[in-house]
CSV table of C-alpha atoms and ligand atoms in Angstrom, one decimal:
chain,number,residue,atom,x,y,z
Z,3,UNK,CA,5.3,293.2,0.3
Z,4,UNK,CA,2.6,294.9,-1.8
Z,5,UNK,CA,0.3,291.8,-1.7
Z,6,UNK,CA,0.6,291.4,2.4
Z,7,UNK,CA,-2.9,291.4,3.3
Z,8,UNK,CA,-3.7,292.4,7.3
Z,9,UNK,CA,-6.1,291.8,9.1
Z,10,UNK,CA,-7.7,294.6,11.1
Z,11,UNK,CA,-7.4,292.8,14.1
Z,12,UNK,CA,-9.6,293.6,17.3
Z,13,UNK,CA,-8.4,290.7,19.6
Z,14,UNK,CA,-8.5,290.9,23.0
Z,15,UNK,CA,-5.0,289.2,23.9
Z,16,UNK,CA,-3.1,288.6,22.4
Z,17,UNK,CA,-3.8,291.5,20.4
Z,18,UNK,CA,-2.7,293.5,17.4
Z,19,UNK,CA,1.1,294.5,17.2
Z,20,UNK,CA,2.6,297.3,15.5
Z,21,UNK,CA,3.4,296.6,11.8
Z,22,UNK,CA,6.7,298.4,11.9
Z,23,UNK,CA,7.6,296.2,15.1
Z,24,UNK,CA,6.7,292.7,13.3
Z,25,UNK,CA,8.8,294.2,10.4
Z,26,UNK,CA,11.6,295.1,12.4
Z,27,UNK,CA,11.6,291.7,14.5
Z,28,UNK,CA,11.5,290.2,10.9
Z,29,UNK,CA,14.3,291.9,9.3
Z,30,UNK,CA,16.6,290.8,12.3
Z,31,UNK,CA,15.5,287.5,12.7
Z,32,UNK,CA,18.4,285.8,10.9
Z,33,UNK,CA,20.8,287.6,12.0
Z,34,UNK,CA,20.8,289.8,15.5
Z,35,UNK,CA,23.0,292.4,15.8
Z,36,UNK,CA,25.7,290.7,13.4
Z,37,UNK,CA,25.7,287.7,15.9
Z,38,UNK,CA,24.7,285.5,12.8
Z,39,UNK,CA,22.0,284.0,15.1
Z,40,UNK,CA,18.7,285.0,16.0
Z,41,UNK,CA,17.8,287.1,19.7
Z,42,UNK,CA,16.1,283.6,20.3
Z,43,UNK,CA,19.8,281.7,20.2
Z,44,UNK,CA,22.2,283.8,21.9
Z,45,UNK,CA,22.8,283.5,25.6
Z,46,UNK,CA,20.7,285.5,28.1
Z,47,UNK,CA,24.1,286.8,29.6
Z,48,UNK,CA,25.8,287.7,26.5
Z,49,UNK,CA,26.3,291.9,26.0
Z,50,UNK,CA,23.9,291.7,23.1
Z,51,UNK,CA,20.9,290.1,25.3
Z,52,UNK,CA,22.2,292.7,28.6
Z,53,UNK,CA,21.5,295.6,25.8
Z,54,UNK,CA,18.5,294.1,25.1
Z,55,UNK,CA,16.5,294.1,28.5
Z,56,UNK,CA,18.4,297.0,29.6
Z,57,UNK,CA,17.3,299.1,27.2
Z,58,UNK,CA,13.7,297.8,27.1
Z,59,UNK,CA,14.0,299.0,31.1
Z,60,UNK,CA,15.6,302.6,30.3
Z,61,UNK,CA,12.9,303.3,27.6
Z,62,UNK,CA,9.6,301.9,29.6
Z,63,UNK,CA,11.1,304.0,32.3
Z,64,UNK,CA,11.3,307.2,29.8
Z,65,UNK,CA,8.0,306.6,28.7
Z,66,UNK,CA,5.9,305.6,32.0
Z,67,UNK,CA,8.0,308.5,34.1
Z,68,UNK,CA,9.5,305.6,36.6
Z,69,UNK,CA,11.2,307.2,39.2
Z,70,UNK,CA,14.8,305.9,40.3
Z,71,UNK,CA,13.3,304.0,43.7
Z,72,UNK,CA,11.7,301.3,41.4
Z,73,UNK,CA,12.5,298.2,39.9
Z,74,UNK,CA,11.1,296.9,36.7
Z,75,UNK,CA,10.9,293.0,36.3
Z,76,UNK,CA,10.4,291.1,33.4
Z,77,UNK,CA,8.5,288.0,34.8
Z,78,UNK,CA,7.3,284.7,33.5
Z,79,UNK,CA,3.2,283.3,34.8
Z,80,UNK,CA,1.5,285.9,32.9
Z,81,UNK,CA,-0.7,288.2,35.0
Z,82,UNK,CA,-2.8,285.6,36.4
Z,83,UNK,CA,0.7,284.5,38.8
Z,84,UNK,CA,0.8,287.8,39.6
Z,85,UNK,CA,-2.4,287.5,41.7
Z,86,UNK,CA,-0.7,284.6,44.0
Z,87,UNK,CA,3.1,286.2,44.1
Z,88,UNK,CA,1.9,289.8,44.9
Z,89,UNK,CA,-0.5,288.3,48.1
Z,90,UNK,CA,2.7,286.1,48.9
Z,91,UNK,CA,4.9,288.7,49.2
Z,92,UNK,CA,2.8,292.0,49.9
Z,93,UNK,CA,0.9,290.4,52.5
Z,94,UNK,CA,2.7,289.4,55.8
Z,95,UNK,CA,1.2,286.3,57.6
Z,96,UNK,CA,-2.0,287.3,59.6
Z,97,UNK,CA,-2.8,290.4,57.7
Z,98,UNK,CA,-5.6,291.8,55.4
Z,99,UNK,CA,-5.7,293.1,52.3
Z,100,UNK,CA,-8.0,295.3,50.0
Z,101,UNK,CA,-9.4,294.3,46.6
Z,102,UNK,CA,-11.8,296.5,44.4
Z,103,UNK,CA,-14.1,293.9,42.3
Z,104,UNK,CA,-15.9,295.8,38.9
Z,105,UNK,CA,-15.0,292.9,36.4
Z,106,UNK,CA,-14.1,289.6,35.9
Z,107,UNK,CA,-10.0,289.9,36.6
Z,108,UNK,CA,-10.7,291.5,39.6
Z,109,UNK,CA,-12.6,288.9,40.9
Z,110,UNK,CA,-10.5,286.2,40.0
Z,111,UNK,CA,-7.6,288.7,41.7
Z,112,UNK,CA,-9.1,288.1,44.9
Z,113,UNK,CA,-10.2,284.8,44.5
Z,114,UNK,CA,-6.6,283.7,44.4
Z,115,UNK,CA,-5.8,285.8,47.1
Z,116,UNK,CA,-7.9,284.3,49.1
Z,117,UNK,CA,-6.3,280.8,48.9
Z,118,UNK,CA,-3.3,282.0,50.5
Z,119,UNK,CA,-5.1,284.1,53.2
Z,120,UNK,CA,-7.1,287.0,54.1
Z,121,UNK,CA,-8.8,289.4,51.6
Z,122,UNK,CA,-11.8,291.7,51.5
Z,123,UNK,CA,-13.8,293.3,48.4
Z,124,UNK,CA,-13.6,297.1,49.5
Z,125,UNK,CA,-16.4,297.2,46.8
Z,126,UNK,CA,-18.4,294.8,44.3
Z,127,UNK,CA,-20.2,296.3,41.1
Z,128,UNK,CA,-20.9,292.3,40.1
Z,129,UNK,CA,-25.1,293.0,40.8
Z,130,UNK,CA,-24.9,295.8,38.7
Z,131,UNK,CA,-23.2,293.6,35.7
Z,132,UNK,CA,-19.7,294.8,36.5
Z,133,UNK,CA,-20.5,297.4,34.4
Z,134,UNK,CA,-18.5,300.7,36.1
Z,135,UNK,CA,-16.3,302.2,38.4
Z,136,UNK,CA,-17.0,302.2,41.7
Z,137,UNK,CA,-18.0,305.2,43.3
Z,138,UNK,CA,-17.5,304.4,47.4
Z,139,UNK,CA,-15.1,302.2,49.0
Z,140,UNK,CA,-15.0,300.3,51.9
Z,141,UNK,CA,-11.7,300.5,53.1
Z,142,UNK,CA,-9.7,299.1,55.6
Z,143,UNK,CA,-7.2,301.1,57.3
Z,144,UNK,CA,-5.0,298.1,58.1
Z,145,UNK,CA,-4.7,296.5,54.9
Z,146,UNK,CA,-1.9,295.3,53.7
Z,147,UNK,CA,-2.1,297.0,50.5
Z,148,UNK,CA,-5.7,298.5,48.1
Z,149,UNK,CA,-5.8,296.0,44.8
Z,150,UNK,CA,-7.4,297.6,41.9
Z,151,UNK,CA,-7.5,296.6,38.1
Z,152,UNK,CA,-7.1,299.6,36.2
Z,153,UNK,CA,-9.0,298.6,32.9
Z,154,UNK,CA,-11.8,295.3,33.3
Z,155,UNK,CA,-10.5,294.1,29.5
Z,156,UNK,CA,-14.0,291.3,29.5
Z,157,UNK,CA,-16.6,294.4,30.9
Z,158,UNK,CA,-14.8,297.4,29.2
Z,159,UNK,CA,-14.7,299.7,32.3
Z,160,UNK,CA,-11.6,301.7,33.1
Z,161,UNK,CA,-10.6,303.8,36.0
Z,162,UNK,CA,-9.3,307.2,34.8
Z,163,UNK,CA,-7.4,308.5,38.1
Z,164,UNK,CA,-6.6,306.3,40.9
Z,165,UNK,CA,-8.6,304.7,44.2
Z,166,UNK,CA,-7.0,306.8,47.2
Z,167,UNK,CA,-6.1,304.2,49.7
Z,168,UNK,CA,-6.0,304.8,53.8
Z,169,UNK,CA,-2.6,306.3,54.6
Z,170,UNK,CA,0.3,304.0,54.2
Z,171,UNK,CA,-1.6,301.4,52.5
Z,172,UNK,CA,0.1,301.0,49.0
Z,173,UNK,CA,-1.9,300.7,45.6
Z,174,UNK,CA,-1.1,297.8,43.8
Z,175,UNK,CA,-2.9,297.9,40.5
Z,176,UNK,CA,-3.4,295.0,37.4
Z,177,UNK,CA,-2.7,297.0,34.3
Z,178,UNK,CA,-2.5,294.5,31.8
Z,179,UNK,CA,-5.0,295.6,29.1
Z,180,UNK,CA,-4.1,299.2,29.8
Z,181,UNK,CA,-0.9,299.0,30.2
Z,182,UNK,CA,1.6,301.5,28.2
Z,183,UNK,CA,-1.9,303.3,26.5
Z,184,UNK,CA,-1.8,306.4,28.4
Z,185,UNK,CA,0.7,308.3,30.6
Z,186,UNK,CA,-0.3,307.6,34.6
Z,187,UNK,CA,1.4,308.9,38.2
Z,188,UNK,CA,3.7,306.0,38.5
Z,189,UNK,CA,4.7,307.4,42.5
Z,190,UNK,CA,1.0,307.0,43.7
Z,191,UNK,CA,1.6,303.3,43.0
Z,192,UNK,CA,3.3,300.3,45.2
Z,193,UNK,CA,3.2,298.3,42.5
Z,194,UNK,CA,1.9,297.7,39.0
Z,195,UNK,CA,2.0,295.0,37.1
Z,196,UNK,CA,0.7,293.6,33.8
Z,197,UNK,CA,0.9,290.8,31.1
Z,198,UNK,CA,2.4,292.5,28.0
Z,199,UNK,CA,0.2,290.4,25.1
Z,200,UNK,CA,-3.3,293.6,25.5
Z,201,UNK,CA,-0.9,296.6,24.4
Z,202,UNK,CA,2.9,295.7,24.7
Z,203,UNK,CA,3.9,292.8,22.9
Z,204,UNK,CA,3.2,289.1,22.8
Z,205,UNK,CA,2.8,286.3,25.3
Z,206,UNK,CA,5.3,285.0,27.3
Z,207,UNK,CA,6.4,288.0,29.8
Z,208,UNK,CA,4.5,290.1,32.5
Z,209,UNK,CA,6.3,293.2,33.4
Z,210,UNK,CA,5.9,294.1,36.9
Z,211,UNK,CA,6.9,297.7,38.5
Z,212,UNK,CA,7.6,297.6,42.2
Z,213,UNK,CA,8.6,300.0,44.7
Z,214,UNK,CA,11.8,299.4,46.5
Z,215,UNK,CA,10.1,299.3,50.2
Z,216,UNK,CA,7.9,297.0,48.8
Z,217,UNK,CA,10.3,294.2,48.4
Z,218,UNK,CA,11.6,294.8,51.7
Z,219,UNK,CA,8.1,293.0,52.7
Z,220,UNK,CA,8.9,289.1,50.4
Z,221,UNK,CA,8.8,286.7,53.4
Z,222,UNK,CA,12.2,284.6,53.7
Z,223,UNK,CA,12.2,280.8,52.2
Z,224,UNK,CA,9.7,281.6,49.2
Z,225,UNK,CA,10.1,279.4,46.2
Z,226,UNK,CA,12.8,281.4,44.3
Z,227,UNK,CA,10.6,281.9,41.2
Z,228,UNK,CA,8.0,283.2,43.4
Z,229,UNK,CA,10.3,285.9,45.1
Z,230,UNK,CA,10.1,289.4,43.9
Z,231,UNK,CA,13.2,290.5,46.4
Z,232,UNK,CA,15.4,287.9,44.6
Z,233,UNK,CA,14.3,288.1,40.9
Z,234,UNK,CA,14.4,292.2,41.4
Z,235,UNK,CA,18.2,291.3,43.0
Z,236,UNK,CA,19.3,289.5,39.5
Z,237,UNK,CA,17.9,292.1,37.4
Z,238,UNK,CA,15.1,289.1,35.7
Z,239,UNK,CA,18.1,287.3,34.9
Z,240,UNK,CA,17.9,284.6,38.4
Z,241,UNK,CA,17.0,281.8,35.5
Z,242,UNK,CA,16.7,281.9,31.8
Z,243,UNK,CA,14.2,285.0,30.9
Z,244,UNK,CA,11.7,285.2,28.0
Z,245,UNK,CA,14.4,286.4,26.0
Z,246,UNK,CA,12.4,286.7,22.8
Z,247,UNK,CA,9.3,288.1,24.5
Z,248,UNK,CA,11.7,290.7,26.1
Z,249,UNK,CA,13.1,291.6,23.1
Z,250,UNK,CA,9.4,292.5,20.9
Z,251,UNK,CA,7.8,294.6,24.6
Z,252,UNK,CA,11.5,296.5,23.9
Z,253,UNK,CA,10.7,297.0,20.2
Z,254,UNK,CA,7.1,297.7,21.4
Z,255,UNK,CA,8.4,300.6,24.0
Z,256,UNK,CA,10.7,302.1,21.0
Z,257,UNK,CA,7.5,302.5,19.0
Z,258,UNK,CA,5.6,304.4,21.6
Z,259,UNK,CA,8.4,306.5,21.6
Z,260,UNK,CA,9.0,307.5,18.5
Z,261,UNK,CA,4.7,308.1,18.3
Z,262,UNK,CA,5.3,310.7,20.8
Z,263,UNK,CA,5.0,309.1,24.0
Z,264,UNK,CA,2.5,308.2,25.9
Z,265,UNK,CA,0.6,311.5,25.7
Z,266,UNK,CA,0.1,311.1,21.8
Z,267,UNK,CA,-0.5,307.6,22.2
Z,268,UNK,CA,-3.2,308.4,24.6
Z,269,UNK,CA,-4.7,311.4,22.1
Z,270,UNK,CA,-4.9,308.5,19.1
Z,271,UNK,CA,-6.7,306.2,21.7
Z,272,UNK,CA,-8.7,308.8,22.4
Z,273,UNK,CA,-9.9,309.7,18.9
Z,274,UNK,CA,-10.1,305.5,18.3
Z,275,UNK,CA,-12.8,305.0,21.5
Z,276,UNK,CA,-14.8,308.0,20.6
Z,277,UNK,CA,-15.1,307.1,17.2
Z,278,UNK,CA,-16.6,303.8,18.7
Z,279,UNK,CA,-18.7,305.2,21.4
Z,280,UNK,CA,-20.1,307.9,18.9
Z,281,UNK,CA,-21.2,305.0,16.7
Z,282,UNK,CA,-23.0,303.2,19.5
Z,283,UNK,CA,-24.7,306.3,20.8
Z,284,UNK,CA,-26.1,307.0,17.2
Z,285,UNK,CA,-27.7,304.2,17.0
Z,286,UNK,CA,-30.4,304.9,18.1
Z,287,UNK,CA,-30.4,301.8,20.5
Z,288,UNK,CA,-29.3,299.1,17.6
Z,289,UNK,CA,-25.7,298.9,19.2
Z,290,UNK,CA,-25.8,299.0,23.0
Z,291,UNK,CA,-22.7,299.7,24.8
Z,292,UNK,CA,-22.5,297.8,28.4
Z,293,UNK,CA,-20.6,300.4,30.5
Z,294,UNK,CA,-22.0,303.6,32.2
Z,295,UNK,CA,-20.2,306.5,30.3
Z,296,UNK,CA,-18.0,307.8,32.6
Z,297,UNK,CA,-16.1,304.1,33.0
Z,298,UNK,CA,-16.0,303.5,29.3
Z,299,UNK,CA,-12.7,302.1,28.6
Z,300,UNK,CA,-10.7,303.3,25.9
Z,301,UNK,CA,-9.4,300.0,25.4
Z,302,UNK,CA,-12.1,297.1,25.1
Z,303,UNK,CA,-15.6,298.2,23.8
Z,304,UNK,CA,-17.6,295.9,24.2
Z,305,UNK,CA,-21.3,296.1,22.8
Z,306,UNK,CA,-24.8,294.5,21.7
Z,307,UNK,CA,-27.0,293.7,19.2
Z,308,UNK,CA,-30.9,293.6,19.0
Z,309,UNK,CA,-30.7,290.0,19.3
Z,310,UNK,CA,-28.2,287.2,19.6
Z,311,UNK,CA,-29.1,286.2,16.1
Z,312,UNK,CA,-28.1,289.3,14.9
Z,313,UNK,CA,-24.7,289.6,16.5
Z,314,UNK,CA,-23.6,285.8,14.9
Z,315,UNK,CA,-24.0,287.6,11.7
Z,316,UNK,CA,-22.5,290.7,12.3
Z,317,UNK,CA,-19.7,288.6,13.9
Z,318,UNK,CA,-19.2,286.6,10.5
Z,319,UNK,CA,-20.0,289.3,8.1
Z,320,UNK,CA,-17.3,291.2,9.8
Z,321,UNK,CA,-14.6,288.4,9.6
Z,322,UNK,CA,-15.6,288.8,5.7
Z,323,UNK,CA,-14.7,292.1,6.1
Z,324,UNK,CA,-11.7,291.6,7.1
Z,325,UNK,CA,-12.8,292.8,11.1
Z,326,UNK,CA,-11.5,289.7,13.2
Z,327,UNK,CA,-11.5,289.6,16.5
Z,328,UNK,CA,-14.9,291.1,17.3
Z,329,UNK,CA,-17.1,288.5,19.3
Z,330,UNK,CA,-17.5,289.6,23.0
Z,331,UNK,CA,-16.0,287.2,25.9
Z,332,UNK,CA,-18.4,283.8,26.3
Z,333,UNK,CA,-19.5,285.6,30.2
Z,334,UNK,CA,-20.7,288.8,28.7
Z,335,UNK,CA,-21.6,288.0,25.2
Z,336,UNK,CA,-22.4,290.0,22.5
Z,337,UNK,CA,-19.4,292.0,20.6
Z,338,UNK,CA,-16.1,293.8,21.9
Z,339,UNK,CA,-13.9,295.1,19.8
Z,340,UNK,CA,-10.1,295.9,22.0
Z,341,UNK,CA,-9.0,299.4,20.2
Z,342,UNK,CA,-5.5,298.3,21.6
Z,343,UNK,CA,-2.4,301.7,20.9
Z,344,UNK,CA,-1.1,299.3,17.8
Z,345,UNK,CA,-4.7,299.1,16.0
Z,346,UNK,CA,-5.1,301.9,13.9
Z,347,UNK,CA,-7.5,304.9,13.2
Z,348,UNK,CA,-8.2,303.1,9.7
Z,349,UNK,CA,-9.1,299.9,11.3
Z,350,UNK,CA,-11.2,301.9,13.5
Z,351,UNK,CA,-12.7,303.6,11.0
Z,352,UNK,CA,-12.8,300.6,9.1
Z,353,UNK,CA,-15.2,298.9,11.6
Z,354,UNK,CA,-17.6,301.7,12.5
Z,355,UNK,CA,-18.6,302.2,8.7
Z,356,UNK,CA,-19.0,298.1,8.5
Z,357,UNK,CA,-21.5,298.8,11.5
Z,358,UNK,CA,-23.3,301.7,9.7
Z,359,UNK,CA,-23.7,299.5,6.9
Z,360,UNK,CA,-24.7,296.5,9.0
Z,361,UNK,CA,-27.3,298.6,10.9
Z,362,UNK,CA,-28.7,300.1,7.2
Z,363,UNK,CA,-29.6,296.3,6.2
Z,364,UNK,CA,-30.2,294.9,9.2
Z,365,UNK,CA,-32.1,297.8,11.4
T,403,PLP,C1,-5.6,289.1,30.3
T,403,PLP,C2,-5.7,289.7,31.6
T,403,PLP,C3,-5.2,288.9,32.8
T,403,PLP,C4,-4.7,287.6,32.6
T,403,PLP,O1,-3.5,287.6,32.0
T,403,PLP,P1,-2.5,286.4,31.7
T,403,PLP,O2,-1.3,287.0,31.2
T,403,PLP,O3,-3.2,285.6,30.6
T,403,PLP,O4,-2.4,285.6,32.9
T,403,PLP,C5,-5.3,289.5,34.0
T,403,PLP,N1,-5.8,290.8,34.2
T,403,PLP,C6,-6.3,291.5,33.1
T,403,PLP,C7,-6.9,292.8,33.4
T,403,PLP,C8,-6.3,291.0,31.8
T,403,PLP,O5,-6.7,291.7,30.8
């Protein structure tokens, strides 16, 4: 293995895994469990697959603090079906619901919410460039439930500490890019959900945390695959599950554990982002970050150059550095690098002194 070369990868999503997780996933491959066949080829409802997604349960459980009174689902549809099953069944026919817009998901959150029925922005950074965290809200008392996206994975803004919703409205919060990268108050949510491929694994499966009342609310006759009352009922096992996407966000959870939990995880993000941000802010203006510094996420970083000139070169001298992944989202342009919990404090460290060095020649 001494000549595997790695890319320090800064990809949005899918992004980076942990090493020791593609190694493990590697060394089983062939042979599961002494089944002889890989997780990929053994039944769904066989005692090896049950262990599988029963364990990946117990320890995102352990590791997010998920009290007894909610159900974890291991869904299909990535985040962006999310946005039409959680108005379907949150939102009973006739009623409103809440949606805080600072980025591009949370837009699109409401947009598709809006199809299906009623929805209100409680706030809308967009004139400001979508570039923090909303200080006042506009809520409605009656809404259905208060929609919030927890980290803006295109803008880089990130709420630290939750929106407090009227009484009796639930949160529901879109936590796919921040998903599993720092410990949060699981019992101030209704529901969270998030597509694992930002910080938990690969593609394929959107985990989805929902409060027991909540389901109490999924209309009757909903398309079975749209249902969260039924899927929650057959423990993700209604149809055939993303058995092999299931299995990595389970080796994905045992990693975070055995780094400490999600309290170390969040202190090695920490140190990651303000590497980053330090660089920027010593720049003397060359590198400009977009988001106001209390909403600067600690997950997606995105930043300018002096011109656009200069950040197509930077974007290809870094990919000959070995720094993939780095050219900013087509709406926002510029760079972004996504500091996801598997990239690491050398890859980090790797890209800031590229962008000393890149600001030396090029400043
Ligand atoms: C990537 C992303 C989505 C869309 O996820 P899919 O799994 O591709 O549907 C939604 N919300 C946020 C915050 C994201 O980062």
């Amino acid at each position: 293995m001494s000549d595997l070369k790695r890319a320090y990868n800064f990809n949005p999503g899918p992004g980076a895994l942990p090493l020791e997780v593609l190694q493990q996933a590697q060394a089983e491959l062939l042979d599961f469990k002494g089944t002889g066949m890989s997780v990929m080829e053994i039944s769904h409802r066989s005692k090896e697959f049950e262990a599988v997604i029963q364990t990946a349960e117990a320890d995102l459980r352990e590791l997010l603090g998920i009290p007894a009174n909610y159900k974890i689902l291991f869904l299909q549809g990535g985040a962006t079906l999310q946005f039409t099953m959680l108005a379907m069944n949150l939102r009973p026919a006739g009623a409103s619901a809440d949606y805080i817009v600072n980025g591009a998901w949370s837009k699109i959150a409401l947009k598709e919410a809006q199809k299906l029925g009623t929805a209100r922005a409680a706030a809308n950074t967009e004139a400001d460039g979508f570039n923090s965290v909303p200080e006042t809200l506009d809520l409605d008392p009656k809404a259905a439930y208060l929609h919030f996206t927890s980290n803006e994975t295109i803008h880089g803004v990130e709420f630290f500490g939750e929106p407090t919703p009227p009484a009796g409205v639930p949160l529901v919060c879109d936590t796919s890019s921040d998903f599993v990268s720092r410990p949060i108050d699981v019992t101030k949510y209704g529901m969270i959900y998030g597509g694992a491929q930002k910080n938990a694994g690969p593609s394929g499966v959107t985990v989805v945390i929902i409060r027991d009342d909540m389901l109490e609310r999924t209309p009757a006759n909903l398309p079975v695959m749209l249902d969260y009352k039924t899927l929650a009922a057959s423990g993700s096992l209604h149809n055939t599950p993303p058995s092999f996407a299931i299995y990595m966000v389970g080796l994905v959870f045992q990693w975070a554990k055995k780094q400490g939990g999600l309290a170390a995880i969040e202190k090695y993000n920490r140190t990651k982002a303000d590497l980053l941000y330090g660089t920027i802010d010593n720049s003397g203006g060359f590198y400009r970050g977009h988001a106001v510094p209390n909403a600067r996420s600690l997950m997606n970083v995105p930043f300018r150059l002096p011109s656009e000139e200069l950040e197509d070169t930077f974007a290809k001298e870094a990919k000959k550095n070995n720094l993939i992944g780095l050219k900013g989202h087509r709406s926002v342009g510029g760079m972004r690098a996504s500091i996801y919990n598997a990239v690491t404090l050398e890859g980090t460290t790797a890209l800031v002194n590229f962008m000393q060095e890149f600001q030396k020649k090029n400043g």
